[in-house]
Coordinates of C-alpha atoms in Angstrom, one line a residue:
M1 CA -26.6 26.3 -20.8
I2 CA -28.6 25.0 -17.8
E3 CA -26.9 21.6 -18.1
E4 CA -23.5 23.1 -18.4
G5 CA -24.2 25.3 -15.4
S6 CA -25.2 22.3 -13.3
K7 CA -22.0 20.4 -14.3
R8 CA -20.0 23.4 -13.3
G9 CA -21.8 23.6 -9.9
K10 CA -21.2 19.9 -9.3
A11 CA -17.6 20.4 -10.1
M12 CA -17.3 23.2 -7.6
V13 CA -18.9 21.1 -5.0
E14 CA -16.5 18.2 -5.6
K15 CA -13.6 20.6 -5.6
R16 CA -14.6 22.0 -2.3
Q17 CA -15.1 18.5 -0.9
L18 CA -11.5 17.6 -1.5
F19 CA -10.2 20.8 0.1
M20 CA -12.6 20.6 3.0
E21 CA -11.4 17.1 3.7
M22 CA -7.8 18.3 3.5
R23 CA -8.5 21.1 5.9
A24 CA -10.0 18.7 8.3
Q25 CA -6.6 17.0 8.6
N26 CA -5.2 20.1 10.2
F27 CA -2.0 20.1 8.2
D28 CA -1.5 23.8 8.7
V29 CA -0.3 23.2 12.3
I30 CA 2.9 21.7 10.8
R31 CA 5.4 24.5 11.2
L32 CA 7.8 23.5 8.4
S33 CA 6.6 24.4 4.9
T34 CA 8.4 21.4 3.4
Y35 CA 6.6 18.8 5.5
R36 CA 3.3 20.7 5.3
T37 CA 3.4 20.7 1.5
A38 CA 4.5 17.1 1.3
C39 CA 1.7 16.0 3.6
K40 CA -1.0 17.9 1.7
L41 CA 0.1 16.5 -1.7
R42 CA 0.3 13.0 -0.2
F43 CA -3.2 13.4 1.1
V44 CA -4.4 14.5 -2.4
Q45 CA -2.5 11.5 -4.0
K46 CA -4.1 9.0 -1.7
R47 CA -7.6 10.6 -1.7
C48 CA -7.6 10.3 -5.5
N49 CA -6.1 6.8 -5.4
L50 CA -3.2 7.9 -7.6
H51 CA -0.8 6.1 -5.2
L52 CA -2.1 2.8 -6.6
V53 CA -1.2 3.7 -10.2
D54 CA 2.4 3.0 -10.9
V55 CA 4.4 5.3 -13.1
W56 CA 4.9 2.5 -15.7
N57 CA 1.1 2.1 -15.9
M58 CA 0.7 5.8 -16.3
I59 CA 3.2 5.9 -19.2
E60 CA 1.3 3.1 -20.9
A61 CA -1.9 5.0 -20.4
F62 CA -0.3 8.0 -22.1
R63 CA 0.7 5.9 -25.0
D64 CA -2.7 4.1 -25.3
S65 CA -4.4 7.5 -25.4
G66 CA -2.1 8.8 -28.1
L67 CA -0.6 11.6 -26.0
N68 CA 3.0 10.6 -27.0
T69 CA 2.3 11.7 -30.6
L70 CA 1.0 15.1 -29.6
D71 CA 3.0 18.2 -29.1
H72 CA 3.6 19.3 -25.5
N73 CA 1.8 22.6 -26.2
A74 CA -1.3 20.9 -27.7
E75 CA -4.5 21.5 -25.8
I76 CA -7.0 18.9 -24.8
N77 CA -10.5 19.6 -23.5
V78 CA -11.9 18.5 -20.2
S79 CA -14.1 15.8 -21.8
R80 CA -11.1 14.1 -23.3
L81 CA -9.2 14.4 -20.0
E82 CA -12.0 12.7 -18.3
T83 CA -11.9 9.9 -20.8
I84 CA -8.2 9.4 -20.2
L85 CA -8.7 9.4 -16.4
S86 CA -11.5 6.9 -16.8
S87 CA -9.3 4.5 -18.8
I88 CA -6.6 4.8 -16.1
Y89 CA -8.9 4.0 -13.2
Y90 CA -10.8 1.2 -14.9
Q91 CA -7.5 -0.5 -15.9
L92 CA -6.4 0.0 -12.2
N93 CA -9.5 -1.9 -11.0
K94 CA -8.8 -4.8 -13.3
R95 CA -5.3 -5.2 -11.8
L96 CA -6.5 -4.8 -8.2
P97 CA -7.9 -7.8 -6.2
T98 CA -11.7 -7.8 -5.8
T99 CA -11.3 -7.0 -2.1
H100 CA -9.4 -3.7 -2.9
Q101 CA -11.6 -2.3 -5.6
I102 CA -11.9 1.5 -5.7
N103 CA -14.8 3.8 -6.4
V104 CA -13.9 4.7 -10.0
E105 CA -16.4 7.5 -10.5
Q106 CA -15.5 9.3 -7.3
S107 CA -11.8 9.1 -8.0
I108 CA -12.3 10.4 -11.5
G109 CA -14.4 13.3 -10.2
L110 CA -12.0 14.3 -7.4
L111 CA -8.9 14.1 -9.7
L112 CA -10.5 15.8 -12.6
N113 CA -11.6 18.8 -10.6
F114 CA -8.3 19.1 -8.8
M115 CA -6.4 19.1 -12.1
V116 CA -8.8 21.7 -13.6
A117 CA -8.5 23.9 -10.5
T118 CA -4.7 23.6 -10.7
Y119 CA -4.1 24.1 -14.4
D120 CA -7.2 25.8 -15.7
S121 CA -7.8 28.5 -13.1
E122 CA -9.1 30.9 -15.8
G123 CA -11.8 28.5 -16.8
H124 CA -11.0 27.9 -20.5
G125 CA -11.9 24.2 -20.2
K126 CA -8.6 23.1 -21.7
L127 CA -5.2 21.8 -20.5
T128 CA -2.0 21.3 -22.3
V129 CA -0.6 17.9 -22.9
F130 CA 2.6 18.7 -21.0
S131 CA 0.6 20.0 -18.0
M132 CA -1.3 16.7 -17.7
K133 CA 1.8 14.6 -18.2
S134 CA 3.8 16.5 -15.6
M135 CA 1.0 16.4 -13.0
L136 CA 0.1 12.7 -13.4
A137 CA 3.7 11.5 -13.6
T138 CA 4.6 13.5 -10.5
M139 CA 1.5 12.5 -8.4
C140 CA 1.2 8.8 -9.4
G141 CA 2.8 5.9 -7.5
G142 CA 6.2 4.3 -8.1
K143 CA 9.8 5.1 -7.5
I144 CA 11.1 8.7 -7.8
V145 CA 14.0 7.6 -10.0
D146 CA 11.6 6.2 -12.6
K147 CA 9.5 9.3 -12.5
L148 CA 12.5 11.5 -13.0
R149 CA 13.7 9.4 -15.9
Y150 CA 10.4 9.7 -17.6
I151 CA 10.4 13.5 -17.0
F152 CA 13.9 13.8 -18.4
S153 CA 12.8 11.9 -21.5
Q154 CA 10.2 14.7 -22.0
I155 CA 12.5 17.6 -21.6
S156 CA 15.6 16.3 -23.4
D157 CA 16.5 16.5 -27.1
S158 CA 17.4 13.8 -29.6
N159 CA 21.0 13.7 -28.3
G160 CA 19.9 12.9 -24.7
V161 CA 20.8 16.4 -23.5
M162 CA 18.3 18.4 -21.3
A163 CA 16.8 21.5 -22.9
F164 CA 16.8 24.3 -20.3
A165 CA 13.7 25.8 -21.8
K166 CA 11.8 22.6 -21.5
F167 CA 13.0 22.1 -17.9
D168 CA 11.8 25.7 -17.2
Q169 CA 8.4 24.7 -18.6
F170 CA 8.4 21.6 -16.4
L171 CA 9.1 23.7 -13.3
R172 CA 6.2 26.0 -14.2
E173 CA 3.8 23.1 -14.4
V174 CA 5.0 21.0 -11.4
L175 CA 5.2 24.0 -9.0
K176 CA 1.5 24.7 -9.6
L177 CA 0.9 21.7 -7.3
P178 CA 2.2 23.4 -4.1
T179 CA 0.3 26.5 -5.1
A180 CA -2.9 24.4 -5.5
V181 CA -2.6 23.4 -1.8
F182 CA -2.0 27.0 -0.7
E183 CA 1.8 26.6 -0.4
G184 CA 2.7 28.9 -3.3
P185 CA 4.6 31.5 -1.2
S186 CA 7.1 28.8 -0.2
F187 CA 7.4 26.8 -3.4
G188 CA 6.1 29.0 -6.2
Y189 CA 7.7 29.4 -9.6
T190 CA 10.3 32.2 -10.1
E191 CA 12.4 33.1 -13.2
H192 CA 15.5 32.0 -11.3
S193 CA 14.3 28.5 -10.4
V194 CA 16.2 26.8 -13.3
R195 CA 19.5 28.3 -12.4
T196 CA 19.0 27.5 -8.7
C197 CA 18.7 23.8 -9.7
F198 CA 21.7 23.9 -12.2
P199 CA 23.9 26.8 -11.2
Q200 CA 27.0 25.8 -13.0
Q201 CA 26.2 22.9 -15.4
K202 CA 25.7 23.8 -19.0
K203 CA 25.2 20.3 -20.5
I204 CA 22.9 18.2 -18.4
L205 CA 22.7 14.5 -19.2
L206 CA 20.5 11.9 -17.5
N207 CA 22.9 10.9 -14.7
T208 CA 23.6 14.5 -13.9
F209 CA 19.9 15.3 -13.9
L210 CA 19.3 12.5 -11.4
D211 CA 22.3 13.4 -9.3
I212 CA 21.1 16.9 -8.7
L213 CA 17.4 16.3 -8.2
M214 CA 18.0 13.2 -5.9
A215 CA 20.8 14.9 -3.9
D216 CA 20.6 15.4 -0.2
P217 CA 19.3 18.1 0.0
P218 CA 17.6 18.5 -3.4
P219 CA 17.0 21.9 -5.1
Q220 CA 15.0 24.1 -2.8
C221 CA 12.0 24.5 -5.1
L222 CA 11.6 20.7 -5.4
V223 CA 12.5 19.7 -1.9
W224 CA 8.9 18.5 -1.2
L225 CA 9.0 15.9 -4.0
P226 CA 11.5 13.4 -2.5
L227 CA 9.9 14.0 0.9
M228 CA 6.5 13.0 -0.4
H229 CA 8.0 9.7 -1.5
R230 CA 9.7 9.2 1.9
L231 CA 6.4 9.8 3.6
A232 CA 4.9 7.0 1.6
N233 CA 7.7 4.7 2.6
V234 CA 7.4 5.3 6.4
E235 CA 3.7 5.5 6.9
N236 CA 3.6 2.1 8.6
V237 CA 7.1 1.9 10.0
F238 CA 7.1 1.2 13.7
H239 CA 9.7 2.5 16.2
P240 CA 9.8 0.9 19.7
V241 CA 11.0 4.1 21.2
E242 CA 9.3 6.5 23.7
C243 CA 8.8 10.1 22.5
S244 CA 10.5 12.5 24.9
Y245 CA 7.7 15.0 24.7
C246 CA 4.3 13.3 24.5
R247 CA 5.7 10.2 26.2
S248 CA 4.1 7.9 23.7
E249 CA 5.7 4.4 24.1
S250 CA 6.1 3.9 20.4
M251 CA 6.2 5.8 17.2
M252 CA 4.9 5.4 13.7
G253 CA 6.3 7.1 10.6
F254 CA 9.4 9.3 11.0
R255 CA 11.5 9.4 14.2
Y256 CA 13.7 12.5 15.0
R257 CA 16.8 12.3 17.2
C258 CA 18.5 15.4 18.6
Q259 CA 22.2 15.7 17.7
Q260 CA 22.9 17.6 20.9
C261 CA 20.7 16.3 23.6
H262 CA 21.6 12.7 24.5
G263 CA 18.8 10.2 24.1
Y264 CA 16.2 12.9 23.2
Q265 CA 13.9 11.7 20.5
L266 CA 10.6 13.0 19.1
C267 CA 7.8 11.4 17.1
Q268 CA 6.9 13.1 13.8
S269 CA 3.8 14.7 15.2
C270 CA 5.7 16.5 18.0
F271 CA 8.6 17.5 15.7
W272 CA 6.3 18.8 13.0
R273 CA 4.5 20.9 15.5
G274 CA 7.6 22.3 17.1
H275 CA 7.2 20.8 20.5
A276 CA 10.2 20.8 22.9
N277 CA 10.8 20.4 26.6
G278 CA 13.7 20.3 29.0
P279 CA 17.1 21.4 27.7
H280 CA 16.0 20.7 24.1
S281 CA 15.4 23.6 21.8
N282 CA 13.8 23.8 18.4
Q283 CA 17.1 25.3 17.2
H284 CA 19.0 22.1 17.8
Q285 CA 19.9 20.0 14.8
M286 CA 17.6 16.9 14.4
K287 CA 18.3 13.7 12.4
E288 CA 15.4 12.1 10.6
H289 CA 15.2 8.3 10.9
S290 CA 12.9 6.2 8.7
S291 CA 13.6 2.8 10.3
W292 CA 14.6 1.3 13.6
K293 CA 17.8 -0.6 14.4
S294 CA 18.4 -2.3 17.7
P295 CA 21.7 -1.4 19.5
A296 CA 23.1 -4.8 18.6
K297 CA 22.4 -4.2 15.0
K298 CA 23.9 -0.8 15.1
L299 CA 27.1 -2.2 16.7
S300 CA 27.5 -4.9 14.1
H301 CA 26.9 -2.4 11.3
A302 CA 29.5 0.0 12.7
I303 CA 32.1 -2.9 13.0
S304 CA 31.4 -4.0 9.4
K305 CA 31.7 -0.4 8.2
S306 CA 35.0 0.0 10.0
L307 CA 36.3 -3.3 8.5
G308 CA 35.3 -2.2 5.1
C309 CA 32.7 -4.9 4.7
V310 CA 29.9 -2.5 3.7
P311 CA 30.2 0.6 1.6
I312 CA 30.3 3.9 3.5
G313 CA 27.9 5.6 1.2
E314 CA 25.5 4.3 -1.4
P315 CA 24.8 6.4 -4.6
P316 CA 21.2 7.8 -4.7
H317 CA 20.6 6.0 -8.0
P318 CA 22.4 3.6 -10.4
M319 CA 24.4 4.9 -13.3
F320 CA 22.5 4.8 -16.6
P321 CA 24.0 4.6 -20.0
E322 CA 24.0 8.0 -21.8
Q323 CA 21.9 7.1 -24.8
S324 CA 21.0 9.3 -27.6
E325 CA 17.4 8.1 -27.9
K326 CA 14.7 9.0 -25.5
P327 CA 14.5 6.7 -22.4
Q328 CA 10.7 6.7 -22.8
D329 CA 10.8 4.7 -26.0
T330 CA 13.4 2.3 -24.7
M331 CA 12.0 1.7 -21.3
A332 CA 8.4 1.3 -22.4
H333 CA 9.4 -1.8 -24.5
T334 CA 12.0 -3.4 -22.2
V335 CA 10.6 -2.9 -18.7
Q336 CA 7.1 -4.1 -17.9
P337 CA 4.9 -2.2 -15.5
K338 CA 4.9 -3.6 -12.0
P339 CA 1.8 -5.2 -10.6
V340 CA -0.3 -2.8 -8.6
A341 CA -0.8 -5.2 -5.8
N342 CA 2.9 -4.7 -5.1
N343 CA 2.6 -1.0 -5.6
M344 CA 0.4 -0.9 -2.6
N345 CA 3.5 -1.7 -0.6
N346 CA 4.0 2.1 -0.5
T347 CA 1.4 2.1 2.2
M348 CA 1.9 -1.4 3.6
L349 CA 5.6 -1.6 4.7
M350 CA 7.1 -3.7 7.3
S351 CA 7.5 -1.8 10.5
S352 CA 10.8 -2.9 12.0
G353 CA 14.2 -3.7 10.7
A354 CA 13.4 -1.9 7.4
P355 CA 16.3 -0.3 5.5
T356 CA 16.6 3.4 5.0
P357 CA 14.7 4.3 3.0
T358 CA 12.4 1.3 3.3
K359 CA 11.8 -0.5 0.0
S360 CA 9.5 -3.2 -1.2
V361 CA 10.7 -6.4 -2.9
L362 CA 10.2 -5.0 -6.3
E363 CA 12.2 -1.9 -5.4
S364 CA 15.3 -3.9 -4.3
P365 CA 18.6 -2.8 -5.8
S366 CA 19.0 -6.2 -7.5
R367 CA 15.8 -5.8 -9.4
L368 CA 16.7 -2.2 -10.2
D369 CA 20.1 -3.2 -11.5
E370 CA 18.4 -5.9 -13.6
E371 CA 16.0 -3.5 -15.2
H372 CA 18.8 -1.1 -16.1
R373 CA 21.0 -3.9 -17.4
L374 CA 18.2 -4.8 -19.7
I375 CA 17.8 -1.3 -20.9
A376 CA 21.6 -1.0 -21.5
R377 CA 21.7 -4.3 -23.3
Y378 CA 18.8 -3.3 -25.6
A379 CA 20.4 0.1 -26.4
A380 CA 23.8 -1.6 -27.1
R381 CA 22.2 -4.1 -29.4
L382 CA 20.4 -1.4 -31.4
A383 CA 23.7 0.6 -31.6
A384 CA 25.6 -2.5 -32.8
E385 CA 23.0 -3.3 -35.5
A386 CA 23.1 0.3 -36.7
G387 CA 26.9 0.3 -36.8
N388 CA 27.1 -3.0 -38.7
S389 CA 24.5 -2.1 -41.3
T390 CA 26.0 -0.8 -44.5
Q391 CA 22.7 0.8 -45.5
C392 CA 20.9 3.7 -44.0
P393 CA 19.6 3.1 -40.5
P394 CA 16.0 1.9 -40.7
T395 CA 13.4 4.3 -39.5
D396 CA 11.1 3.5 -36.6
L397 CA 8.3 2.9 -39.1
S398 CA 10.2 0.3 -41.1
F399 CA 11.4 -1.3 -37.9
N400 CA 7.9 -1.6 -36.5
F401 CA 6.6 -2.9 -39.9
D402 CA 9.2 -5.7 -40.0
A403 CA 8.5 -6.6 -36.4
N404 CA 4.7 -6.7 -37.0
K405 CA 5.3 -8.8 -40.2
Q406 CA 7.3 -11.4 -38.2
Q407 CA 4.7 -11.5 -35.5
R408 CA 1.9 -12.1 -38.0
Q409 CA 3.9 -15.0 -39.6
L410 CA 4.6 -16.5 -36.2
I411 CA 0.9 -16.2 -35.3
A412 CA -0.1 -17.9 -38.6
E413 CA 2.3 -20.8 -37.9
L414 CA 0.9 -21.3 -34.4
E415 CA -2.7 -21.2 -35.6
N416 CA -1.9 -23.9 -38.3
K417 CA -0.1 -26.1 -35.6
N418 CA -3.1 -25.6 -33.3
R419 CA -5.5 -26.8 -36.0
E420 CA -3.4 -29.9 -36.6
I421 CA -3.4 -30.7 -32.9
L422 CA -7.2 -30.3 -32.7
Q423 CA -7.7 -32.7 -35.7
E424 CA -5.4 -35.3 -34.1
I425 CA -7.3 -35.0 -30.8
Q426 CA -10.6 -35.5 -32.6
R427 CA -9.2 -38.6 -34.4
L428 CA -8.0 -40.2 -31.2
R429 CA -11.3 -39.5 -29.5
L430 CA -13.2 -41.3 -32.2
E431 CA -10.9 -44.3 -32.1
H432 CA -11.2 -44.5 -28.3
E433 CA -15.0 -44.4 -28.5
Q434 CA -15.1 -47.2 -31.2
A435 CA -12.7 -49.3 -29.1
S436 CA -14.8 -48.8 -26.0
Q437 CA -18.0 -50.1 -27.7
P438 CA -17.4 -53.8 -28.6
T439 CA -19.6 -55.2 -31.4
P440 CA -20.5 -58.9 -32.1
E441 CA -18.1 -58.9 -35.0
K442 CA -15.2 -57.8 -32.8
A443 CA -16.3 -60.3 -30.2
Q444 CA -16.1 -63.1 -32.7
Q445 CA -12.6 -62.0 -33.7
N446 CA -11.4 -61.7 -30.1
P447 CA -10.9 -65.2 -28.3
T448 CA -10.3 -63.6 -25.0
L449 CA -13.6 -61.8 -25.1
L450 CA -15.4 -65.0 -26.1
A451 CA -13.9 -66.9 -23.1
E452 CA -15.0 -64.2 -20.7
L453 CA -18.5 -64.3 -22.1
R454 CA -18.7 -68.1 -21.7
L455 CA -17.4 -67.8 -18.1
L456 CA -20.1 -65.2 -17.3
R457 CA -22.8 -67.4 -18.7
H458 CA -21.6 -70.4 -16.7
R459 CA -21.5 -68.3 -13.5
K460 CA -25.0 -67.1 -14.2
D461 CA -26.3 -70.7 -14.6
E462 CA -24.6 -71.7 -11.4
L463 CA -26.2 -68.9 -9.4
E464 CA -29.6 -69.7 -10.8
R465 CA -29.2 -73.3 -9.7
R466 CA -28.1 -72.3 -6.2
M467 CA -31.1 -70.0 -6.0
S468 CA -33.5 -72.8 -6.9
A469 CA -31.9 -75.1 -4.3
L470 CA -32.2 -72.4 -1.6
Q471 CA -35.9 -71.8 -2.5
E472 CA -36.5 -75.5 -2.1
S473 CA -34.8 -75.6 1.2
R474 CA -36.8 -72.6 2.4
R475 CA -40.1 -74.4 1.4
E476 CA -39.0 -77.5 3.3
L477 CA -38.2 -75.4 6.4
M478 CA -41.6 -73.8 6.3
V479 CA -43.2 -77.3 6.2
Q480 CA -41.1 -78.3 9.2
L481 CA -42.2 -75.2 11.0
E482 CA -45.9 -76.1 10.4
G483 CA -45.3 -79.5 11.8
L484 CA -43.4 -78.1 14.8
M485 CA -46.3 -75.8 15.7
R486 CA -48.8 -78.6 15.5
L487 CA -46.6 -80.7 17.9
L488 CA -46.3 -77.7 20.2
K489 CA -50.0 -77.3 20.5
T490 CA -50.5 -81.0 21.1
Q491 CA -47.9 -81.0 23.9
T492 CA -49.3 -77.9 25.7
G493 CA -52.8 -79.4 25.5
G494 CA -54.3 -76.0 25.5
S495 CA -55.7 -73.5 23.0
P496 CA -53.3 -71.0 21.4
H497 CA -55.7 -68.4 22.8
S498 CA -55.1 -69.5 26.3
S499 CA -53.1 -67.4 28.7
P500 CA -49.4 -68.3 28.8
S501 CA -49.5 -68.1 32.6
H502 CA -50.9 -71.7 32.6
G503 CA -47.5 -73.0 31.3
A504 CA -44.9 -73.2 34.0
G505 CA -41.9 -72.8 31.7
C506 CA -43.4 -70.1 29.5
S507 CA -42.5 -66.4 29.7
M508 CA -44.6 -63.3 29.1
P509 CA -45.9 -62.7 25.6
M510 CA -44.1 -60.4 23.2
P511 CA -46.3 -57.4 22.4
I512 CA -47.0 -56.7 18.7
R513 CA -46.8 -53.1 17.6
S514 CA -50.0 -51.7 16.2
T515 CA -50.1 -50.7 12.5
S516 CA -53.0 -48.4 12.9
A517 CA -52.9 -44.6 12.2
G518 CA -50.5 -45.1 9.3
S519 CA -47.6 -46.4 11.3
T520 CA -45.6 -49.3 9.9
P521 CA -43.8 -51.8 12.1
T522 CA -40.1 -51.9 11.4
H523 CA -39.8 -55.6 12.3
T524 CA -42.6 -58.0 13.1
P525 CA -42.9 -61.8 13.1
Q526 CA -45.4 -61.5 10.2
D527 CA -42.7 -59.8 8.1
C528 CA -40.3 -62.7 8.7
L529 CA -42.9 -65.5 8.1
A530 CA -44.7 -64.1 5.1
G531 CA -46.3 -67.0 3.1
V532 CA -46.2 -69.4 6.1
G533 CA -49.3 -71.4 7.2
G534 CA -51.8 -69.9 9.6
D535 CA -50.8 -72.0 12.5
V536 CA -47.4 -70.4 12.6
L537 CA -48.8 -66.9 12.4
E538 CA -51.3 -67.8 15.1
A539 CA -48.6 -69.2 17.4
F540 CA -46.5 -66.0 17.0
A541 CA -49.5 -63.8 17.7
H542 CA -50.4 -65.6 20.9
G543 CA -47.9 -66.4 23.6
V544 CA -45.2 -68.7 22.1
P545 CA -42.3 -69.6 24.4
R546 CA -39.7 -66.9 24.0
N547 CA -36.7 -69.1 23.3
L548 CA -38.4 -71.1 20.5
R549 CA -39.8 -68.0 19.0
N550 CA -36.4 -66.3 18.9
D551 CA -34.9 -69.3 17.3
L552 CA -37.5 -69.4 14.6
L553 CA -37.1 -65.7 14.0
V554 CA -33.4 -66.0 13.6
A555 CA -33.8 -68.9 11.2
A556 CA -36.3 -67.0 9.1
D557 CA -34.0 -63.9 9.0
S558 CA -31.1 -66.0 8.0
I559 CA -33.0 -67.4 5.1
T560 CA -34.2 -64.0 4.0
N561 CA -30.7 -62.5 4.2
T562 CA -29.3 -65.4 2.2
M563 CA -31.9 -64.9 -0.5
S564 CA -31.2 -61.2 -0.7
S565 CA -27.4 -61.7 -1.0
L566 CA -28.0 -64.3 -3.7
V567 CA -30.2 -62.0 -5.7
K568 CA -27.6 -59.2 -5.4
E569 CA -24.9 -61.5 -6.5
L570 CA -27.0 -62.7 -9.4
H571 CA -27.7 -59.1 -10.6
S572 CA -24.0 -58.1 -10.2
G573 CA -22.9 -61.2 -12.2

């Protein structure tokens, strides 16, 4: 009991943390309830990092958790809900780059407590499956058309017709979101909410459902939903226009232009707060702009429209085939979830020249049409196969069994092929190793190899002979140096220890670097004349004429370098 009480206290603290942060944003100064509700729910979405989870990833999470097999009215406890949320966020972090990782535990805590506060206000510790699906599918990231298609798959029957009772249940659940952010008086559920959405229609198919909920304006009870998506699209849109009230030289987000006052434009902050000056009034009709077009671009667009080069009005969504099976089952197999790195484009849009509304690359009409063509093609193929079959249509179980059997056979074939390839690679590697290590037997069988070996031996003998000749030449040169030094002492007539100042043609002596204290001379006459008689060393240590000494040093260095190069050549051969 104590542990349960501490958990409940922690949950209350985390719940208050989210609402305190939302209150710090000062959203209540926004005078229009629609914008106020959309801003608050967008804040909750971003604070819980739900905007990074695409609707397709959310649908896959529902399927992985087994929620698609449960009845909508089935209840799940809070611990299982926490497990599902943990799976969603940990999978999200795997898709995100390492530089954009989220705090998983914090996101789980904030979202879990918000959902419990929204859908379990009486404290039973349980939520229905439909409540969780409705909330997460509405508050996650992605396109609104994809969200509405998934919601329609949950509230339609096997013939693809919307069940009004299920739509009424959806409204009950989804309208608890505005109530949770204290906007219930404006967007709370009423018994007449269903008929206000569909006042005349009796049979609602998918396209009709999308037409009504994505109309401009949408039904009053859900007007905040498309606005929340527009807010996500324009958060980083830049308008190089001055606000007529606050005099800001540029705008971010929405831009509002008065339809009566010429050139009067407001930024979203001033418009939301009801600011007005000069002849402008809050009662004037304002047009919302989510992008900026230069005057030249506006003129070219108007000319193209007048010439019929561009359509006057684009439909809010593409037309989908009216299929009898649920879109959830079809779309989950044919359309892959989009990468989350691109889902982050909801908050990182280009600021200028963006279309209305601004879309990312993955949300382009061409990609959307391609997805829907794939869905239509898949449905048509299934229908053709069912029509051509003379037997009873196979059930989903038998269809899945056949598909799994084919996949297992294909995997087995690929594994066998892989084993054969590995064996062939091993055989080739052994042959290569054997060929790269020549043996004496192979050498005897290969005439080319024998010729190369003879040539190498001949080259080695030749180098050894050259080395012997050079050593003999060096010995003779040393003997000549000894004789030269004796002759030099005889001609000078003085002792080698005498001062060089007595000789008129002699220069100053070359100092010898000391080798004391562990220092080693880098180049001394003794190094060059190692093994030479004492007379030569003595002459170099005591004042030898500079020109002769240099010549001798050069000769000795030349001999040493020649010997070194000869040894290197011998070793390399």
